[in-house]
Amino acid sequence: MDATAVTDTGTGTGTGTGPVAAPAPAADRDRTDLTLLVVEDDPAGALAVPELLDAAGAGGTRVRIRTARNLTEAERLLTDDVHCVLVDLALPVPRTAADEDPLAPLRHILRLAPRHAVLALAPSADAELAAEAVRVGAQDHLFREELDGRLLSRAIRYAVERKRNDAAKVKLAESRLRAQENARLERGLLPTPLLEGSDLRFAASYRPGRSRALLGGDFYDVVRTPDGTVHAMIGDVCGHGPDEAALGVELRIAWRALTFAGLCGDELLSTLQQVLEHERESEEIFATLCTVDIAPDGRRAGLCLAGHPAPLVAQRGGTARLLPYEDGGPALGLLPRARWPRRQVELGGAWSLLLYTDGLIEGRTAGPGSPRLGQDGMVDVINRQLTTGLRGEMLLEAAMAEARALNGGELTDDVALLALERDRARG
């Protein structure tokens, strides 16, 4: 496809001699016009760019020509609608600016036009200089003595596409770097359980609801305090966007600090509610929470529920059942003076304890439109997996996979699963 030149009038320095084009036919209006800024000082007028492009034929892309005699004019004419700049390497520049650098005109244009395609024009005797111009940053070089309309037309279009391609590669690289950085940050925000000295085994599974994310509004943590008590927590900030994820991380870190400070039960949850109220963006934001503190002997635990579904416990060789949930309190952030009673529960000698968020139980039982899985359905799912002998992380992954299969696809909300197990032989 060849180019037709159109001299751009109204620039104040246009020296092209080609005629101003008449309105294009309807069939031509779909073609993309390009604007070329020619920066060259040619008193003899030997470089007639409009005539060169006219000679290339009138059947292709139209090229509008702007001309500048010096770099000062070029800076004024270099607007966002310019697609390509043709700069003469022999262009005179102030001695202080040139600093004996033959590529000074090009370097100046590259600084002025970092987003524009640039062509370097040089005498054929300066082939090495022309090649150096490309290494410095020009998209291509042209020799003045060999220049014709077709060559110039092709060079303009190729330079513009090459610049666009380079810009796309830069944006893609920047996007990948940002994604990698976000992934590293999110991985760093996931908890590292502190269970040194405990005979309990820990496993977790986490699936954020938002696409291409590692972290959602669900959060969990497990720590062992110096007295031998193992504290576990799982929670869910309403929503599953980045703001909710950030708030979940703040609540988790606050929970860990308060737990090591000796707070437990209602006192801990009341303090966490204050943290939530200060950190949330609006009063509509709330969070559900389940905390369990397992005694050093591993046979009993204290349970607090703040609007959160009750965990499951399964004795070794037995079936899973829900722990009592009648005495739970409201979600954090709903009532200013709420209370959260702590209930004592018996675990036995060897057991598996499963904490989860409601993203799992809100999935469907037979695809879209079917009833939700619910807590009873989740108990059935866990028991089916237990009968196959699965434990720990394999149990959690299998339960997650079955819930997704029943749902007929990926679960839409964040899902977190946390398992703690005690083997009598180890205790």
Coordinates of C-alpha atoms in Angstrom, one line a residue:
M1 CA 0.0 0.0 0.0
D2 CA 1.5 3.3 -1.1
A3 CA 1.1 6.8 0.4
T4 CA -0.4 10.1 -0.7
A5 CA 1.2 13.3 0.6
V6 CA -0.9 16.1 2.0
T7 CA 0.9 19.3 3.0
D8 CA -0.3 20.4 6.4
T9 CA -1.1 24.1 6.2
G10 CA -1.4 26.2 9.2
T11 CA 1.8 25.1 10.8
G12 CA 3.4 28.5 10.0
T13 CA 6.5 26.8 8.5
G14 CA 5.2 24.4 6.0
T15 CA 7.5 24.1 3.0
G16 CA 5.9 21.2 1.2
T17 CA 4.7 22.1 -2.2
G18 CA 2.1 19.4 -2.7
P19 CA -1.5 20.5 -3.1
V20 CA -3.9 20.4 -0.3
A21 CA -6.0 17.3 -0.8
A22 CA -9.7 17.5 -1.7
P23 CA -12.1 15.7 0.6
A24 CA -11.5 11.9 0.4
P25 CA -14.1 9.6 -1.1
A26 CA -16.2 7.6 1.4
A27 CA -14.1 4.5 0.6
D28 CA -10.9 6.3 1.6
R29 CA -12.2 7.5 5.0
D30 CA -11.5 4.2 6.6
R31 CA -7.8 4.5 5.9
T32 CA -5.6 5.7 8.7
D33 CA -3.9 9.0 8.0
L34 CA -0.4 9.5 9.2
T35 CA 1.3 12.8 10.1
L36 CA 5.0 13.2 9.3
L37 CA 7.2 15.9 10.8
V38 CA 10.2 16.6 8.6
V39 CA 13.1 18.3 10.4
E40 CA 15.7 19.5 7.9
D41 CA 17.5 22.6 6.8
D42 CA 17.6 22.5 3.0
P43 CA 17.8 26.0 1.4
A44 CA 18.1 24.5 -2.1
G45 CA 14.8 22.6 -1.6
A46 CA 16.4 19.3 -2.8
L47 CA 14.4 17.2 -0.4
A48 CA 10.8 17.7 -1.6
V49 CA 9.0 15.1 0.7
P50 CA 5.4 15.9 -0.5
E51 CA 6.5 15.3 -4.2
L52 CA 8.2 12.1 -3.2
L53 CA 5.1 10.8 -1.5
D54 CA 2.9 11.9 -4.3
A55 CA 5.1 10.1 -6.7
A56 CA 4.6 6.9 -4.7
G57 CA 1.0 6.7 -5.8
A58 CA -2.4 7.8 -4.5
G59 CA -3.9 4.4 -3.7
G60 CA -2.8 4.0 0.0
T61 CA -2.4 5.7 3.3
R62 CA -2.4 9.5 3.3
V63 CA 0.6 11.2 4.9
R64 CA 0.2 14.8 6.1
I65 CA 3.5 16.7 6.0
R66 CA 4.8 19.2 8.6
T67 CA 8.2 20.8 8.1
A68 CA 10.5 22.4 10.6
R69 CA 13.8 24.3 9.7
N70 CA 15.4 23.8 13.1
L71 CA 14.9 22.0 16.4
T72 CA 13.1 25.0 18.0
E73 CA 10.4 24.8 15.3
A74 CA 10.3 21.0 15.6
E75 CA 9.5 21.3 19.3
R76 CA 6.6 23.6 18.6
L77 CA 5.2 21.4 15.8
L78 CA 5.7 18.1 17.6
T79 CA 2.1 17.6 18.9
D80 CA 0.4 14.3 19.9
D81 CA -1.1 13.8 16.4
V82 CA 2.4 13.5 14.8
H83 CA 3.1 9.8 14.1
C84 CA 6.6 9.9 12.7
V85 CA 9.6 12.4 12.7
L86 CA 12.1 12.4 9.8
V87 CA 15.2 14.2 11.1
D88 CA 18.2 15.2 9.0
L89 CA 21.4 14.2 10.8
A90 CA 23.2 17.1 9.1
L91 CA 20.8 19.6 10.7
P92 CA 22.8 22.5 12.2
V93 CA 22.6 22.8 16.0
P94 CA 24.2 25.2 18.4
R95 CA 27.8 24.3 19.1
T96 CA 27.2 24.0 22.8
A97 CA 24.3 21.5 22.1
A98 CA 26.2 19.5 19.5
D99 CA 29.3 19.1 21.7
E100 CA 31.0 17.5 18.6
D101 CA 28.3 14.8 18.6
P102 CA 27.2 14.1 15.0
L103 CA 24.0 12.5 16.4
A104 CA 23.1 15.6 18.4
P105 CA 20.0 16.4 16.2
L106 CA 18.7 12.9 16.6
R107 CA 19.3 12.7 20.4
H108 CA 17.5 16.0 20.8
I109 CA 14.4 14.7 18.8
L110 CA 14.4 11.5 20.8
R111 CA 14.3 13.5 24.0
L112 CA 11.4 15.6 22.7
A113 CA 9.5 12.7 21.2
P114 CA 9.9 9.5 23.3
R115 CA 6.6 8.2 22.1
H116 CA 7.0 9.0 18.4
A117 CA 8.6 6.9 15.6
V118 CA 11.8 8.5 14.3
L119 CA 13.6 8.1 11.0
A120 CA 17.2 9.3 10.6
L121 CA 18.2 10.9 7.2
A122 CA 21.9 10.7 6.3
P123 CA 24.1 10.9 3.3
S124 CA 25.0 7.5 1.8
A125 CA 28.7 8.3 2.5
D126 CA 27.8 8.2 6.3
A127 CA 26.5 4.6 6.4
E128 CA 28.2 3.9 9.8
L129 CA 26.6 7.1 11.2
A130 CA 23.2 6.0 9.9
A131 CA 23.6 2.6 11.5
E132 CA 24.6 4.2 14.8
A133 CA 21.4 6.3 14.6
V134 CA 19.3 3.1 14.8
R135 CA 21.4 1.9 17.7
V136 CA 20.8 5.2 19.5
G137 CA 17.0 4.9 19.1
A138 CA 15.7 5.7 15.6
Q139 CA 13.4 3.1 14.2
D140 CA 15.2 3.2 10.8
H141 CA 17.6 5.2 8.7
L142 CA 17.3 6.5 5.1
F143 CA 20.0 7.7 2.7
R144 CA 19.3 11.0 1.0
E145 CA 20.7 10.0 -2.4
E146 CA 18.6 6.8 -2.5
L147 CA 15.4 8.3 -1.3
D148 CA 12.3 7.8 -3.4
G149 CA 8.6 7.9 -2.7
R150 CA 8.0 4.2 -2.3
L151 CA 10.9 3.8 0.0
L152 CA 9.9 6.8 2.1
S153 CA 6.3 5.6 2.3
R154 CA 7.2 2.2 3.4
A155 CA 9.8 3.5 5.9
I156 CA 7.2 5.7 7.5
R157 CA 4.6 3.0 7.9
Y158 CA 7.1 0.4 9.1
A159 CA 8.6 2.9 11.6
V160 CA 5.2 3.7 13.1
E161 CA 4.3 0.0 13.4
R162 CA 7.7 -0.8 14.9
K163 CA 7.3 2.0 17.5
R164 CA 3.8 0.7 18.4
N165 CA 5.2 -2.8 18.7
D166 CA 8.0 -1.6 20.9
A167 CA 5.6 0.3 23.1
A168 CA 3.3 -2.7 23.4
K169 CA 6.3 -4.8 24.5
V170 CA 7.3 -2.3 27.1
K171 CA 3.7 -2.2 28.5
L172 CA 3.5 -6.0 28.6
A173 CA 6.9 -6.2 30.4
E174 CA 5.7 -3.6 32.9
S175 CA 2.4 -5.4 33.4
R176 CA 4.3 -8.7 34.1
L177 CA 6.6 -7.0 36.5
R178 CA 3.6 -5.5 38.4
A179 CA 1.9 -8.9 38.4
Q180 CA 5.0 -10.5 39.8
E181 CA 5.4 -7.8 42.4
N182 CA 1.7 -8.1 43.5
A183 CA 2.1 -11.9 43.7
R184 CA 5.2 -11.6 45.9
L185 CA 3.4 -9.1 48.1
E186 CA 0.3 -11.2 48.4
R187 CA 2.3 -14.4 49.2
G188 CA 4.1 -12.4 51.9
L189 CA 0.8 -11.4 53.5
L190 CA -0.4 -15.0 53.8
P191 CA 0.3 -16.3 57.4
T192 CA 3.1 -18.6 58.5
P193 CA 1.7 -20.8 61.3
L194 CA 3.7 -20.8 64.5
L195 CA 3.3 -24.3 66.0
E196 CA 6.8 -25.1 67.2
G197 CA 6.6 -27.5 70.2
S198 CA 3.0 -28.7 69.4
D199 CA 2.0 -32.2 68.5
L200 CA -0.8 -30.9 66.2
R201 CA -0.6 -31.2 62.4
F202 CA -1.7 -28.2 60.3
A203 CA -3.0 -27.9 56.8
A204 CA -4.7 -25.1 54.9
S205 CA -6.3 -24.4 51.5
Y206 CA -7.1 -21.0 50.1
R207 CA -8.9 -19.9 47.0
P208 CA -9.6 -16.2 46.4
G209 CA -12.8 -15.3 44.6
R210 CA -11.4 -12.5 42.4
S211 CA -9.6 -13.5 39.1
R212 CA -5.8 -13.7 39.0
A213 CA -5.5 -12.9 42.7
L214 CA -3.7 -14.8 45.5
L215 CA -5.4 -13.0 48.4
G216 CA -9.1 -12.3 49.1
G217 CA -11.2 -11.2 52.0
D218 CA -10.9 -14.5 53.9
F219 CA -8.1 -14.8 56.5
Y220 CA -6.8 -17.4 58.9
D221 CA -3.9 -18.0 61.4
V222 CA -2.6 -20.5 63.9
V223 CA -0.1 -19.8 66.7
R224 CA 1.1 -21.6 69.9
T225 CA 1.6 -19.4 72.9
P226 CA 4.3 -20.1 75.6
D227 CA 1.8 -21.9 77.9
G228 CA 1.3 -24.6 75.2
T229 CA -2.1 -23.5 74.1
V230 CA -2.7 -23.6 70.3
H231 CA -4.9 -20.8 69.0
A232 CA -6.6 -21.0 65.6
M233 CA -8.7 -18.4 63.8
I234 CA -10.5 -18.1 60.5
G235 CA -12.5 -15.1 59.3
D236 CA -14.2 -13.4 56.4
V237 CA -14.5 -9.7 55.5
C238 CA -17.7 -9.1 53.5
G239 CA -16.7 -8.8 49.9
H240 CA -13.6 -10.2 48.2
G241 CA -11.8 -7.3 46.5
P242 CA -8.4 -5.8 47.2
D243 CA -9.7 -3.5 50.0
E244 CA -11.3 -6.4 51.8
A245 CA -8.1 -8.4 51.4
A246 CA -6.1 -5.6 53.0
L247 CA -8.6 -5.4 55.9
G248 CA -8.4 -9.1 56.4
V249 CA -4.6 -9.0 56.7
E250 CA -4.9 -6.2 59.2
L251 CA -7.4 -8.2 61.3
R252 CA -5.2 -11.3 61.1
I253 CA -2.1 -9.4 62.2
A254 CA -4.0 -7.8 65.0
W255 CA -5.4 -11.1 66.2
R256 CA -1.9 -12.6 66.3
A257 CA -0.5 -9.7 68.3
L258 CA -3.5 -9.7 70.8
T259 CA -3.2 -13.5 71.2
F260 CA 0.4 -13.3 72.1
A261 CA -0.5 -10.4 74.5
G262 CA -2.7 -12.9 76.4
L263 CA -6.2 -11.8 75.2
C264 CA -8.8 -14.5 74.5
G265 CA -12.5 -14.9 74.0
D266 CA -14.8 -11.8 74.4
E267 CA -11.9 -9.5 75.3
L268 CA -10.0 -10.4 72.1
L269 CA -13.0 -10.1 69.8
S270 CA -14.1 -6.7 71.4
T271 CA -10.6 -5.3 70.7
L272 CA -10.7 -6.7 67.1
Q273 CA -14.0 -5.0 66.6
Q274 CA -12.4 -1.7 67.5
V275 CA -9.6 -2.4 65.0
L276 CA -12.2 -3.1 62.3
E277 CA -14.2 0.0 63.1
H278 CA -11.1 2.2 62.7
E279 CA -9.8 0.6 59.6
R280 CA -12.9 -0.1 57.5
E281 CA -13.9 2.4 54.7
S282 CA -17.6 2.4 55.5
E283 CA -19.9 1.4 58.4
E284 CA -21.4 -1.3 56.1
I285 CA -18.2 -3.3 56.2
F286 CA -18.3 -6.2 58.7
A287 CA -16.3 -9.4 59.3
T288 CA -17.2 -12.9 60.6
L289 CA -14.8 -14.8 62.8
C290 CA -14.3 -18.1 64.4
T291 CA -11.6 -18.6 67.1
V292 CA -10.5 -21.8 68.8
D293 CA -8.1 -22.2 71.7
I294 CA -6.9 -25.8 72.2
A295 CA -5.7 -26.7 75.7
P296 CA -2.0 -27.9 76.0
D297 CA -3.3 -31.5 76.6
G298 CA -5.1 -31.3 73.3
R299 CA -8.3 -32.8 74.6
R300 CA -10.5 -29.7 75.0
A301 CA -10.9 -26.3 73.4
G302 CA -12.6 -23.0 73.8
L303 CA -14.8 -21.8 70.9
C304 CA -16.0 -18.3 70.0
L305 CA -18.2 -17.5 67.0
A306 CA -18.8 -14.0 65.7
G307 CA -21.4 -14.5 63.0
H308 CA -19.3 -17.3 61.5
P309 CA -20.3 -20.9 60.7
A310 CA -19.2 -23.5 63.4
P311 CA -16.2 -25.7 62.7
L312 CA -16.4 -29.5 62.3
V313 CA -14.7 -32.1 64.5
A314 CA -14.2 -35.8 63.6
Q315 CA -12.9 -38.4 66.0
R316 CA -10.3 -40.9 64.6
G317 CA -12.3 -43.5 62.7
G318 CA -15.6 -41.6 63.2
T319 CA -17.7 -39.2 61.3
A320 CA -17.5 -35.4 61.2
R321 CA -20.0 -33.3 63.2
L322 CA -20.6 -29.6 63.7
L323 CA -19.5 -28.2 67.0
P324 CA -22.2 -26.3 69.0
Y325 CA -23.1 -22.9 67.5
E326 CA -26.1 -21.8 69.5
D327 CA -24.2 -19.4 71.7
G328 CA -22.4 -17.4 69.0
G329 CA -22.3 -13.6 68.9
P330 CA -22.8 -11.2 65.9
A331 CA -20.3 -10.5 63.2
L332 CA -17.6 -7.9 64.1
G333 CA -18.7 -4.4 63.1
L334 CA -22.5 -4.8 63.4
L335 CA -23.2 -3.9 67.1
P336 CA -21.1 -1.4 69.0
R337 CA -21.4 -3.2 72.4
A338 CA -21.7 -6.8 71.3
R339 CA -20.5 -9.7 73.4
W340 CA -19.1 -13.1 72.3
P341 CA -19.4 -15.9 74.8
R342 CA -16.6 -18.6 74.9
R343 CA -17.9 -22.1 74.9
Q344 CA -15.9 -25.1 76.2
V345 CA -16.0 -28.2 73.9
E346 CA -14.5 -31.7 74.3
L347 CA -12.3 -33.0 71.5
G348 CA -11.0 -36.3 72.8
G349 CA -7.7 -38.0 72.3
A350 CA -7.3 -38.2 68.5
W351 CA -9.3 -35.9 66.3
S352 CA -9.4 -33.7 63.2
L353 CA -10.8 -30.1 63.5
L354 CA -11.9 -28.3 60.3
L355 CA -12.5 -24.5 60.1
Y356 CA -13.8 -22.9 56.9
T357 CA -15.4 -19.8 55.5
D358 CA -18.9 -19.5 54.0
G359 CA -17.6 -19.4 50.4
L360 CA -17.6 -23.2 50.6
I361 CA -21.1 -23.8 51.9
E362 CA -22.6 -21.1 49.6
G363 CA -21.8 -23.2 46.5
R364 CA -24.6 -25.1 44.8
T365 CA -25.4 -28.8 45.0
A366 CA -26.2 -29.5 41.4
G367 CA -25.0 -26.6 39.3
P368 CA -26.5 -23.1 38.9
G369 CA -30.0 -22.5 40.3
S370 CA -29.9 -25.6 42.6
P371 CA -30.0 -25.4 46.4
R372 CA -26.9 -24.3 48.2
L373 CA -24.6 -26.8 49.8
G374 CA -25.0 -25.5 53.3
Q375 CA -23.4 -26.8 56.5
D376 CA -25.2 -30.1 56.4
G377 CA -24.1 -30.7 52.8
M378 CA -20.5 -29.8 53.7
V379 CA -20.6 -32.3 56.5
D380 CA -21.6 -35.0 54.0
V381 CA -18.8 -33.9 51.6
I382 CA -16.2 -34.1 54.4
N383 CA -17.5 -37.5 55.6
R384 CA -17.3 -38.9 52.0
Q385 CA -13.6 -37.9 51.9
L386 CA -12.9 -39.2 55.3
T387 CA -14.2 -42.7 54.3
T388 CA -11.5 -42.8 51.7
G389 CA -8.8 -42.3 54.3
L390 CA -7.8 -38.7 53.3
R391 CA -6.4 -36.4 55.9
G392 CA -4.7 -33.1 56.1
E393 CA -4.1 -31.1 52.9
M394 CA -5.3 -33.9 50.7
L395 CA -8.6 -33.9 52.6
L396 CA -9.0 -30.2 52.1
E397 CA -8.2 -30.2 48.4
A398 CA -10.6 -33.2 47.8
A399 CA -13.4 -31.4 49.6
M400 CA -12.7 -28.2 47.6
A401 CA -12.7 -30.2 44.4
E402 CA -16.0 -31.9 45.2
A403 CA -17.6 -28.6 46.2
R404 CA -16.6 -27.0 42.8
A405 CA -17.9 -30.1 41.0
L406 CA -21.3 -29.9 42.7
N407 CA -21.4 -26.1 42.0
G408 CA -20.9 -26.8 38.3
G409 CA -17.8 -24.6 38.1
E410 CA -15.5 -22.4 40.2
L411 CA -16.9 -21.1 43.5
T412 CA -17.5 -17.3 43.2
D413 CA -16.6 -16.3 46.7
D414 CA -13.3 -16.5 48.6
V415 CA -12.8 -19.9 50.3
A416 CA -10.4 -20.7 53.1
L417 CA -10.1 -24.1 54.8
L418 CA -8.0 -24.9 57.9
A419 CA -7.4 -28.3 59.4
L420 CA -5.7 -29.2 62.7
E421 CA -5.2 -32.9 63.6
R422 CA -4.0 -34.7 66.7
D423 CA -2.9 -38.3 66.8
R424 CA -3.3 -40.0 70.2
A425 CA 0.0 -41.9 69.6
R426 CA 1.9 -38.6 69.3
G427 CA 0.2 -36.9 72.3

